[in-house]
mmCIF file of C-alpha atoms in Angstrom:
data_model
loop_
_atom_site.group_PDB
_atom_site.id
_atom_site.type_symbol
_atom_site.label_atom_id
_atom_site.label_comp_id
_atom_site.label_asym_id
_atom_site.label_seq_id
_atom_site.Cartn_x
_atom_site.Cartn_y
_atom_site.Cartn_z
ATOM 1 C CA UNK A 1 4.598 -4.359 -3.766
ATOM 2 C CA UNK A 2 7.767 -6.550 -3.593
ATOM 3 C CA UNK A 3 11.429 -7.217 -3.409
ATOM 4 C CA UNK A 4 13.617 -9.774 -4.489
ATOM 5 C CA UNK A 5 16.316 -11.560 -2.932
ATOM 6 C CA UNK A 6 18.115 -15.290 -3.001
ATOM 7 C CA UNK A 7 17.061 -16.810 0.655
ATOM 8 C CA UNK A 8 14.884 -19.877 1.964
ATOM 9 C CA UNK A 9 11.368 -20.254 2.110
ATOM 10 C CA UNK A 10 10.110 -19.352 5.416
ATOM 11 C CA UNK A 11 7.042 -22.233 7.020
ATOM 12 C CA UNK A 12 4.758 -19.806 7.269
ATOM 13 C CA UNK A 13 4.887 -19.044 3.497
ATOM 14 C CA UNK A 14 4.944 -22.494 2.047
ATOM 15 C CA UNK A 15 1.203 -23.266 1.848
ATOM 16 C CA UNK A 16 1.728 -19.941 -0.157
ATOM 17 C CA UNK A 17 3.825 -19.936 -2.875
ATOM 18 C CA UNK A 18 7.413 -21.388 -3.139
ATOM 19 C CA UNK A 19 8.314 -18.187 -4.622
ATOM 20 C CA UNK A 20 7.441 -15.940 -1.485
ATOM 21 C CA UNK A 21 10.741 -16.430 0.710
ATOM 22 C CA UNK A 22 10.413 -13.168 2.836
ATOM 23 C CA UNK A 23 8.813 -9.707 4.024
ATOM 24 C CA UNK A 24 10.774 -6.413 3.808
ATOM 25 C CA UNK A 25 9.750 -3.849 5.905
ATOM 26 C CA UNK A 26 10.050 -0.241 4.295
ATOM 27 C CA UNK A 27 9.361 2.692 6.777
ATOM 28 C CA UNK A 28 6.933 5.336 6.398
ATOM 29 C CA UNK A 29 8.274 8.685 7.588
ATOM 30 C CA UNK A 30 6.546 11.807 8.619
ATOM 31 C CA UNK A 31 8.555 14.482 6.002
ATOM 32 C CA UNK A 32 8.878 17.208 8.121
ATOM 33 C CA UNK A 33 10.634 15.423 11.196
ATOM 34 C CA UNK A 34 12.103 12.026 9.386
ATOM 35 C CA UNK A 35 10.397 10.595 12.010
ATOM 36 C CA UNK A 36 9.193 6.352 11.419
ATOM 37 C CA UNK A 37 5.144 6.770 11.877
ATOM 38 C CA UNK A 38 4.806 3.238 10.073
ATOM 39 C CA UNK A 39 6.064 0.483 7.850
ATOM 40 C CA UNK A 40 4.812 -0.918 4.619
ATOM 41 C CA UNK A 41 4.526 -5.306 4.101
ATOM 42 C CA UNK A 42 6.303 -5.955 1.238
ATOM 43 C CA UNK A 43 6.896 -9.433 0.049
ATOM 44 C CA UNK A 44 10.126 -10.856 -0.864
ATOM 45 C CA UNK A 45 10.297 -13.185 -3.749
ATOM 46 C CA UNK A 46 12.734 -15.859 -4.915
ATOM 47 C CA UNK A 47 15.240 -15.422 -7.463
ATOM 48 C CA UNK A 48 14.350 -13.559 -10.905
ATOM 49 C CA UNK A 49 10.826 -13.227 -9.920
ATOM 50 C CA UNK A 50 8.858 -10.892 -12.047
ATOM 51 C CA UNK A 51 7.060 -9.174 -8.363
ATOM 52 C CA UNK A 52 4.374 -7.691 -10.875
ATOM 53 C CA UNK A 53 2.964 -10.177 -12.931
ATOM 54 C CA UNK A 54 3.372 -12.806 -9.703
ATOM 55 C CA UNK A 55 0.821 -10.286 -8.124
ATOM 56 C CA UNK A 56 -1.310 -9.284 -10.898
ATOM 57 C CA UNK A 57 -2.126 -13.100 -11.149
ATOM 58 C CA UNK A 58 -3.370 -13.417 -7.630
ATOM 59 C CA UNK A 59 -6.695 -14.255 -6.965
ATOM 60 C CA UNK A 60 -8.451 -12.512 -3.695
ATOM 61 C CA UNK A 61 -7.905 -15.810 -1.520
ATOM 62 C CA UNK A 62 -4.622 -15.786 -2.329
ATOM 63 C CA UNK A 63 -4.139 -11.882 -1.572
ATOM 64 C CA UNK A 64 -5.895 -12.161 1.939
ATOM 65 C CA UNK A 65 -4.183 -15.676 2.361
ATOM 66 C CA UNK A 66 -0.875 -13.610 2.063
ATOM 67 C CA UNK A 67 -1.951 -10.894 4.047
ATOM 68 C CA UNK A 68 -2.745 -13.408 6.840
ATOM 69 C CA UNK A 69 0.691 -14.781 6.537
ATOM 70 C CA UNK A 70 2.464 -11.610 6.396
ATOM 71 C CA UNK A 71 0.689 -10.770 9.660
ATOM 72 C CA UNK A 72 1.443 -14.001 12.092
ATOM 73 C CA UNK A 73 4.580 -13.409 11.184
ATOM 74 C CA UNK A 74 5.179 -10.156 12.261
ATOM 75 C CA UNK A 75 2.577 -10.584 15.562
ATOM 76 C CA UNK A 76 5.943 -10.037 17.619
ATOM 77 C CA UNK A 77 8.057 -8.553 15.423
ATOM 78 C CA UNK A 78 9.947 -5.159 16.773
ATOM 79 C CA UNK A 79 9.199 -2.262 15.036
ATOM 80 C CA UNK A 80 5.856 -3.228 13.372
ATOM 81 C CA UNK A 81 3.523 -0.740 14.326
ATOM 82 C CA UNK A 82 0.961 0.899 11.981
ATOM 83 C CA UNK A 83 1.360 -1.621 8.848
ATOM 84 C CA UNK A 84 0.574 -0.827 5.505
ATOM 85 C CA UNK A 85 -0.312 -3.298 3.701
ATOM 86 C CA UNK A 86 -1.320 -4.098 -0.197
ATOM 87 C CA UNK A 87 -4.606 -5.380 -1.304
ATOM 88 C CA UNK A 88 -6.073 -5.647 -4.884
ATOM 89 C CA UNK A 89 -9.904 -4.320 -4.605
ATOM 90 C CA UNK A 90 -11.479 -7.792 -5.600
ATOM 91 C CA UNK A 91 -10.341 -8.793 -1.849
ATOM 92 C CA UNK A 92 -13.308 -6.270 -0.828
ATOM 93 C CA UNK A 93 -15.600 -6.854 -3.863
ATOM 94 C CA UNK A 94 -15.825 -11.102 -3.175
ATOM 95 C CA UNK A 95 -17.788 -11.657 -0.127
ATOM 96 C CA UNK A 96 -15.963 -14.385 1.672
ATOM 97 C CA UNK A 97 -12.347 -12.597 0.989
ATOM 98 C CA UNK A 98 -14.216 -9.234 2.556
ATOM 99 C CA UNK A 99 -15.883 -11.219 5.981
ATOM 100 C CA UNK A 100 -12.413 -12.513 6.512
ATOM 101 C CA UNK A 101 -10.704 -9.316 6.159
ATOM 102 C CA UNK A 102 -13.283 -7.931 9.285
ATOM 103 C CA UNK A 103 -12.577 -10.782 11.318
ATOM 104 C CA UNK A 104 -8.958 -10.910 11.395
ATOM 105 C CA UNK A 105 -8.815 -9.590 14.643
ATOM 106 C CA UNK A 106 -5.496 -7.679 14.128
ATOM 107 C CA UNK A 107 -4.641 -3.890 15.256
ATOM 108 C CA UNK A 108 -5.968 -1.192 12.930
ATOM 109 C CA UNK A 109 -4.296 -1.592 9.523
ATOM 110 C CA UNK A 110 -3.245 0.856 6.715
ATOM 111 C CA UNK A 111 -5.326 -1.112 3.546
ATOM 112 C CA UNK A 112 -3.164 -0.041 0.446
ATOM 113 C CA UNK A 113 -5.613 -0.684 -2.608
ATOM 114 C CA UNK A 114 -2.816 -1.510 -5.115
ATOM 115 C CA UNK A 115 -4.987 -1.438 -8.388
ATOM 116 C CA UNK A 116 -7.062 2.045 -7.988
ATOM 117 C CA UNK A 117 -7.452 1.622 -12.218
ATOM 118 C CA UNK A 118 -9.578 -1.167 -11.678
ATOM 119 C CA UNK A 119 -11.686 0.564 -9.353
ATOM 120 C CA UNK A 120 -12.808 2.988 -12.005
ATOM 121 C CA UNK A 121 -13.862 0.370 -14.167
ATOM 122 C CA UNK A 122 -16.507 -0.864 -11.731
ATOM 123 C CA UNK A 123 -19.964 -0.115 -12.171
ATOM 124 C CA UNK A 124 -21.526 2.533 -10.325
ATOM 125 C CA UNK A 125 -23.618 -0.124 -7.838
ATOM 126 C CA UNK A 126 -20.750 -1.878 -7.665
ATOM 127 C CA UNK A 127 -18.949 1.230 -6.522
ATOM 128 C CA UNK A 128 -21.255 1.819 -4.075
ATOM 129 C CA UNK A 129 -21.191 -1.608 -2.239
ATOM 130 C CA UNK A 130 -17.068 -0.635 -2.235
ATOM 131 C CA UNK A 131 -17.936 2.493 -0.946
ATOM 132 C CA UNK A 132 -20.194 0.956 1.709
ATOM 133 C CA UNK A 133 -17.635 -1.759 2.491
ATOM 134 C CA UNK A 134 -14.850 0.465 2.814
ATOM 135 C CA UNK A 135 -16.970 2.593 5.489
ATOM 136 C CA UNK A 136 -17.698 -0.240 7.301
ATOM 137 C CA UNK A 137 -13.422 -1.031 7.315
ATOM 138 C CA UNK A 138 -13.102 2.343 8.747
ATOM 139 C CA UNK A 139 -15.633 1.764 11.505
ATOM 140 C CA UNK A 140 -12.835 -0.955 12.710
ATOM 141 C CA UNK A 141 -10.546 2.158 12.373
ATOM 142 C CA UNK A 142 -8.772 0.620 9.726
ATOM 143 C CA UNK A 143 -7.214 3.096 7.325
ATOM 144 C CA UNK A 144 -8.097 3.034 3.606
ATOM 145 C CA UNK A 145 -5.230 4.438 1.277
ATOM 146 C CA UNK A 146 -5.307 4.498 -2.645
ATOM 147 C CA UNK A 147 -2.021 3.371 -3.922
ATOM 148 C CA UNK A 148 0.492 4.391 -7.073
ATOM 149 C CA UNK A 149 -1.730 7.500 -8.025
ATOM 150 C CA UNK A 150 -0.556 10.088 -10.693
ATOM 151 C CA UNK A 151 -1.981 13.105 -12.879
ATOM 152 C CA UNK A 152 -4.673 11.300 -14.279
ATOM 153 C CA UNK A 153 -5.841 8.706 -11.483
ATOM 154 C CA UNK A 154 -6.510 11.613 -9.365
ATOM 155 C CA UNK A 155 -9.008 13.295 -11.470
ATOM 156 C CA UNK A 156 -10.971 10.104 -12.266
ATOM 157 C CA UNK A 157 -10.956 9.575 -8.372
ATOM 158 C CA UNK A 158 -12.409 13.256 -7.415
ATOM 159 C CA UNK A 159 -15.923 12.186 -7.933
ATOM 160 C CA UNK A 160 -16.022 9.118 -6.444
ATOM 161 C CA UNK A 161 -16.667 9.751 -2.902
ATOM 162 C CA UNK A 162 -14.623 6.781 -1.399
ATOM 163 C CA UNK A 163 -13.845 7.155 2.449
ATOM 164 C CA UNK A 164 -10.237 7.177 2.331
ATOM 165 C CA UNK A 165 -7.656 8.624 4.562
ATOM 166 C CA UNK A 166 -5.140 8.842 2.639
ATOM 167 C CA UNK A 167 -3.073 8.996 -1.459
ATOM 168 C CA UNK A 168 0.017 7.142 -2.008
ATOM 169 C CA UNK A 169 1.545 9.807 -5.262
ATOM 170 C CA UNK A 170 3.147 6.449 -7.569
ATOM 171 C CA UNK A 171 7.281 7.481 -7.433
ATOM 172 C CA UNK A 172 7.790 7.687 -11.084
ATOM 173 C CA UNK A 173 4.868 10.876 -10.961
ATOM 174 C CA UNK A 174 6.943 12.250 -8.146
ATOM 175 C CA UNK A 175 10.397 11.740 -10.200
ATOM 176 C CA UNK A 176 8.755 13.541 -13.395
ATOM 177 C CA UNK A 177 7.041 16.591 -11.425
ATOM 178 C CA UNK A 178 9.659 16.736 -8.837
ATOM 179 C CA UNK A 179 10.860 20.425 -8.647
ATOM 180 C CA UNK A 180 8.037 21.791 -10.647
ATOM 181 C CA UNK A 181 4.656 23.737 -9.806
ATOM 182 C CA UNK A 182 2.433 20.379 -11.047
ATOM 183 C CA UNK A 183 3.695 18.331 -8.020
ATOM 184 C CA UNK A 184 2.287 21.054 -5.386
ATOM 185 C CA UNK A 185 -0.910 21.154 -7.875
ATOM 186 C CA UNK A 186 -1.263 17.397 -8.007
ATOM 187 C CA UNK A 187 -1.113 16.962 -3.761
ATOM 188 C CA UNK A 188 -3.383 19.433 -3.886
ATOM 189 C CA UNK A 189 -5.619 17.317 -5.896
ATOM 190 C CA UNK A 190 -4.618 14.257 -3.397
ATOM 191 C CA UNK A 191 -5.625 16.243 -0.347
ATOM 192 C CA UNK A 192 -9.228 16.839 -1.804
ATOM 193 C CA UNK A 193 -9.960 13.141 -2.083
ATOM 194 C CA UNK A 194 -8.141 12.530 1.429
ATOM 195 C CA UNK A 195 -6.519 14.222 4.437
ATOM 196 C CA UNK A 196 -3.289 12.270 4.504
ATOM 197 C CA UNK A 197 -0.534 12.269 1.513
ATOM 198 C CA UNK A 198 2.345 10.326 0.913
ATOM 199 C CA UNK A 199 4.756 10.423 -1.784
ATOM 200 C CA UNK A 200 6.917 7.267 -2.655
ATOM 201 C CA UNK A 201 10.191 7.369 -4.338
ATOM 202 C CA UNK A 202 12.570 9.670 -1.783
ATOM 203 C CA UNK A 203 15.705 9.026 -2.474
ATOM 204 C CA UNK A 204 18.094 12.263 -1.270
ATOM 205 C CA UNK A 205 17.950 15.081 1.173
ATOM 206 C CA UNK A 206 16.523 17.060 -1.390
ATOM 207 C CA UNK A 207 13.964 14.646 -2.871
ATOM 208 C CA UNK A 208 12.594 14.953 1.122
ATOM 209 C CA UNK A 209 12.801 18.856 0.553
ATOM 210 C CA UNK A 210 10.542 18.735 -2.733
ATOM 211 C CA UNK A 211 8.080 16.699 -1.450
ATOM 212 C CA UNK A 212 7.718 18.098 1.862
ATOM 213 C CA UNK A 213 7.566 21.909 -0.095
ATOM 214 C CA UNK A 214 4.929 20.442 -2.357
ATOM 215 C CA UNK A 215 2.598 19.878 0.695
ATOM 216 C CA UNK A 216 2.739 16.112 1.168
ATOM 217 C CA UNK A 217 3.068 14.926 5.121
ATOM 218 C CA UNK A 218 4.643 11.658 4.644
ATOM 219 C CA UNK A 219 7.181 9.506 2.108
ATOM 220 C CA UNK A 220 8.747 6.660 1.725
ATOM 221 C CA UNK A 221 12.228 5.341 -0.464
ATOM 222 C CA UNK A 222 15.292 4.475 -0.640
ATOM 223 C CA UNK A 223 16.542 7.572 1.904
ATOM 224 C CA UNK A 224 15.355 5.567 5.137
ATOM 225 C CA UNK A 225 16.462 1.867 5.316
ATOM 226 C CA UNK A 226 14.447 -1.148 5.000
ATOM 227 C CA UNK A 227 14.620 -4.265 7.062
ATOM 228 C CA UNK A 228 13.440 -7.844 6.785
ATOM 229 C CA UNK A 229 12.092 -10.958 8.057
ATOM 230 C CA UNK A 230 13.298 -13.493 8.931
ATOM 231 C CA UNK A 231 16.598 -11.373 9.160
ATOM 232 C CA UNK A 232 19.483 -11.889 7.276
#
């Protein structure tokens, strides 16, 4: 979900968080032609900044404040078409966080739900009112993508009906199944519970090979370069 890196606080982040001092922009790439389709929102943080616990810590105003941020700031940016951006589900499970999220008025986004564990602990009404809420995202033609998924997030997920279009496989999955049979069998079990899937973590030529063999149709990592705002 984040970076790091030693540089000022930018205005628009101040009301924030004195600890969010940037955006890096990490491209999404169509495997079979290396071709940019999109770019993830990734915040950059100050100094020794643990990006993980800073996040888990976030309420859901403070998620959709950021997200609001992130996105005046790249209104005129070049290159930032088809965002992805992260969201923990309690941004679409508390009302008011939810009605702002339909009214920001922005070009279709890619919503990355960054905690898909904590959807399965949800009751099954409350499932359903994400499951109705997420529909009604999609309407806006907003895209709804499950995040960091492995072996066993998949299977939980297979029953749960949500209308997503597409599986982010987490990069550490991809680095343990990576040249074996489970990582075709485990995008196979991403493309039942959506149509588009993405594996993170590509670092080489032949990471792009693997992944692209296993049946995936997009990646991300450290084998296309990132970019960020304000620029260095």
């Amino acid at each position: 979900m984040t970076t790091q890196n030693p540089v000022r606080n930018p205005s628009c982040f101040q009301p924030l968080s004195h600890c969010i001092i940037g955006i890096k922009l990490e491209p999404v790439v169509a495997l079979s032609s290396s071709r940019q389709v999109g770019a993830e929102v990734l915040s950059i943080l100050a100094g020794d900044r643990q990006n993980e616990s800073f996040f888990r810590d976030q309420t859901a105003e403070q998620s959709l404040m950021l997200l609001e941020a992130q996105l005046t700031a790249l209104k005129n940016a070049v290159g930032c078409h088809n965002l992805f951006v992260n969201l923990p589900i309690s941004v679409i499970t508390v009302a008011e966080t939810y009605q702002r999220l339909l009214a920001l008025g922005c070009p279709p986004l890619n919503i990355e739900i960054v905690d898909p564990a904590t959807v399965l602990t949800l009751s099954d009404p409350q499932r359903e009112n994400v499951r109705r809420r997420l529909q009604r995202l999609r309407r806006q033609d907003h895209r709804i993508w499950l995040d960091d998924v492995d072996e066993a997030l998949v299977r939980s997920f297979l029953s749960c009906r949500l209308p997503l279009q597409g599986v982010k496989i987490d990069k550490f999955a991809f680095w343990r199944l990576r040249e074996k049979p489970a990582l075709a069998a485990l995008v196979a079990q991403c493309s039942q519970l959506a149509a588009d899937v993405l594996i993170e973590g590509i670092e080489t030529d032949r990471d792009q090979a693997c992944a692209l063999q296993a049946g995936a149709r997009f990646g991300q990592g450290y084998r296309w370069p990132s970019w960020k705002w304000p620029e260095d």
